[in-house]
XYZ file of C-alpha atoms in Angstrom:
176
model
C 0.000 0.000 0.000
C 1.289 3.714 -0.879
C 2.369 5.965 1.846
C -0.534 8.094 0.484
C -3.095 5.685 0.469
C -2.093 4.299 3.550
C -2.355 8.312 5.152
C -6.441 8.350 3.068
C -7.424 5.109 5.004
C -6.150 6.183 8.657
C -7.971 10.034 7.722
C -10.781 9.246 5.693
C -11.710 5.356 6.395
C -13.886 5.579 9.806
C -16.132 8.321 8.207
C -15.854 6.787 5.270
C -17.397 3.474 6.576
C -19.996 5.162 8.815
C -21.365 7.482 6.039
C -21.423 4.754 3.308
C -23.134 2.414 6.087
C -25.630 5.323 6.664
C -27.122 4.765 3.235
C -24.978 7.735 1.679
C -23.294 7.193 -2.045
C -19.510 6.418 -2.020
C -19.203 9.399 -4.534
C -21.291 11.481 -2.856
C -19.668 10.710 0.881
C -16.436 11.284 -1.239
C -17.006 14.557 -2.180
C -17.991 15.798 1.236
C -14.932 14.404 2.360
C -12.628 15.989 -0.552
C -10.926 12.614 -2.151
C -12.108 11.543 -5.680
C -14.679 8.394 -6.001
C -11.861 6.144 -7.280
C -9.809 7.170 -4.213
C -12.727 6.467 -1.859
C -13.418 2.730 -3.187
C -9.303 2.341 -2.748
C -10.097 3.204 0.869
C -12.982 0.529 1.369
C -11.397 -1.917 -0.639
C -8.040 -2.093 2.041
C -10.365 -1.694 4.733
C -11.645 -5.245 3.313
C -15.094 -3.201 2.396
C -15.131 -4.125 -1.173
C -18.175 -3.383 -3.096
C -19.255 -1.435 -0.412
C -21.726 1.729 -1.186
C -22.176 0.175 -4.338
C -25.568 -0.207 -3.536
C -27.590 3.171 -2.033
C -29.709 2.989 0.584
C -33.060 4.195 -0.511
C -34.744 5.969 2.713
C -38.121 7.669 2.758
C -36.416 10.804 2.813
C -34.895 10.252 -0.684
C -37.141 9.201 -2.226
C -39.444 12.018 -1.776
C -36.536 14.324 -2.084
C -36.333 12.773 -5.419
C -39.873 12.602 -6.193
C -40.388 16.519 -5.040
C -37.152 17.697 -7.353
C -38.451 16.240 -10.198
C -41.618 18.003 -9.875
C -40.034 21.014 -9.268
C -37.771 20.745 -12.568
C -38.764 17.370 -14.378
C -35.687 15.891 -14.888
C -34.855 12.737 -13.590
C -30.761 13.616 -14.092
C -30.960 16.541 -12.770
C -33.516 15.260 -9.916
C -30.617 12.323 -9.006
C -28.088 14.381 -9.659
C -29.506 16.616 -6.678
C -29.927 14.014 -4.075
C -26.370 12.056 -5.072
C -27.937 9.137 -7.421
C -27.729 7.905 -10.747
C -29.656 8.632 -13.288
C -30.944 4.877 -13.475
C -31.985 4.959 -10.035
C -33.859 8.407 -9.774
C -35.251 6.997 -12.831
C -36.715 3.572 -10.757
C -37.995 5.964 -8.024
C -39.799 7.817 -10.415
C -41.492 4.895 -12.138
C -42.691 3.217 -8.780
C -44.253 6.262 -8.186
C -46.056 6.977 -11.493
C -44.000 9.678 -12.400
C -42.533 8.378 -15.411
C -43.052 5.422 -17.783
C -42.100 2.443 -16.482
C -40.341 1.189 -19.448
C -38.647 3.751 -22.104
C -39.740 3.939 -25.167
C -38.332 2.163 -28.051
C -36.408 4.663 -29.844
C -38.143 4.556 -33.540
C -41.421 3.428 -32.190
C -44.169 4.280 -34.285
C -46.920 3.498 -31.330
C -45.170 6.043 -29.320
C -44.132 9.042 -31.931
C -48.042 8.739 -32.855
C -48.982 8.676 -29.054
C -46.984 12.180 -28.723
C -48.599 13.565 -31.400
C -51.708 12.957 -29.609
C -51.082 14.129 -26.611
C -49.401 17.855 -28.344
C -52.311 18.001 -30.435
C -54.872 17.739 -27.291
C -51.989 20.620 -25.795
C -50.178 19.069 -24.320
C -46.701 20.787 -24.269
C -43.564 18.695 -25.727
C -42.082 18.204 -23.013
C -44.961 17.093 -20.932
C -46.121 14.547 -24.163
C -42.468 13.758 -24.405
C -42.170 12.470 -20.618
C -45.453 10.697 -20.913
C -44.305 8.793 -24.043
C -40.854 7.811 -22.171
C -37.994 9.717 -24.758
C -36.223 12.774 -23.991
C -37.592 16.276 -24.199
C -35.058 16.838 -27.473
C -36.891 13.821 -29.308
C -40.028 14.957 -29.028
C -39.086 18.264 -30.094
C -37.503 16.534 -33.252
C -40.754 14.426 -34.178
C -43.254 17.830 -33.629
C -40.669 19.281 -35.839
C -40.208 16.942 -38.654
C -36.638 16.518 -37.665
C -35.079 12.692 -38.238
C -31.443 11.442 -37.361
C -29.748 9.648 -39.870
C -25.861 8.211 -38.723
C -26.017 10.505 -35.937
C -27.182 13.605 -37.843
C -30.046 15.640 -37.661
C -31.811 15.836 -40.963
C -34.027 18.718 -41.199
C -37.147 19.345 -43.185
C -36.178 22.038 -45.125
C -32.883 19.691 -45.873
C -29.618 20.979 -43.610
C -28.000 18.076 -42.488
C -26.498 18.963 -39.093
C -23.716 16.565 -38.089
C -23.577 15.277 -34.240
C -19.704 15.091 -34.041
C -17.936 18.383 -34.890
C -20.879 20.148 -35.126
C -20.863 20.124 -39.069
C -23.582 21.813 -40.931
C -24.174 21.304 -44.880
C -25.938 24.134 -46.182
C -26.705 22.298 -49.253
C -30.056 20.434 -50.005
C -28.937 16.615 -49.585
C -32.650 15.302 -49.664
C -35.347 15.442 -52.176
């Protein structure tokens, strides 16, 4: 063991292990304490904790700390983000409590692009009808639009192909 790590684990390892034990995220726990993530599961790994934090403790409290911060903003990265959790598992919170779809939508389902269309045309906005279908906010945009990706660019209706990698941009008419 480094004379470094070895200085992290006698400073860092008994908070460490209480806040990860207390339900907190390893990265999250990390931060408060100043070290890097990678750093932190060095820590618990010598202090024969491996895998530990791993898995977050999912109180009461968080959850409606998630569930209220999504409300608040609607965005179940950002709502995570907020309360130190993955995007995956914001996500899971959200779906056990009706929130969002269970399972995302495919992403060239027909069922669901005409499902969106639905919901705009009864008003609902496209962000709201984008949620409810289970894509991102950016994808519905793109169908209400008449916007299609093709390799990762964004074909547009009246026919500039923008390019997803160095932001490229062909003036030029490339469809019919």
């Amino acid at each position: 063991m480094s004379v470094s790590l070895a200085v992290d684990v006698e400073r860092h390892g008994g908070v460490l292990l209480r806040m990860v034990d207390g339900g907190v995220a390893v990265a999250v726990a990390c931060e408060s304490l100043g070290i890097r993530a990678d750093r932190g599961y060095e820590v618990l790994r010598v202090l024969g904790r491996s895998g530990a934090g791993r898995r977050t403790v999912i109180t009461d409290g968080l959850r409606e700390q998630v569930i209220a911060e999504f409300k608040a903003t609607g965005n179940i990265t950002g709502a995570g983000r907020v309360c130190g959790l993955r995007h995956d598992t914001a996500r899971r919170i959200l779906a056990v409590a009706g929130l969002v779809a269970v399972v995302r939508a495919v992403k060239h389902n027909a069922q669901a692009k005409a499902r969106f269309e639905e919901l705009v045309e009864a008003g609902c906005s496209i962000t709201a009808a984008a949620r409810e279908v289970g894509v991102d906010r950016r994808t519905g945009w793109d169908w209400h639009h008449g916007v299609r990706t093709v390799r990762g660019a964004r074909v547009y209706p009246d026919g500039r192909v923008v390019g997803s990698g160095a932001a490229t941009c062909y003036a030029t008419v490339v469809t019919p």
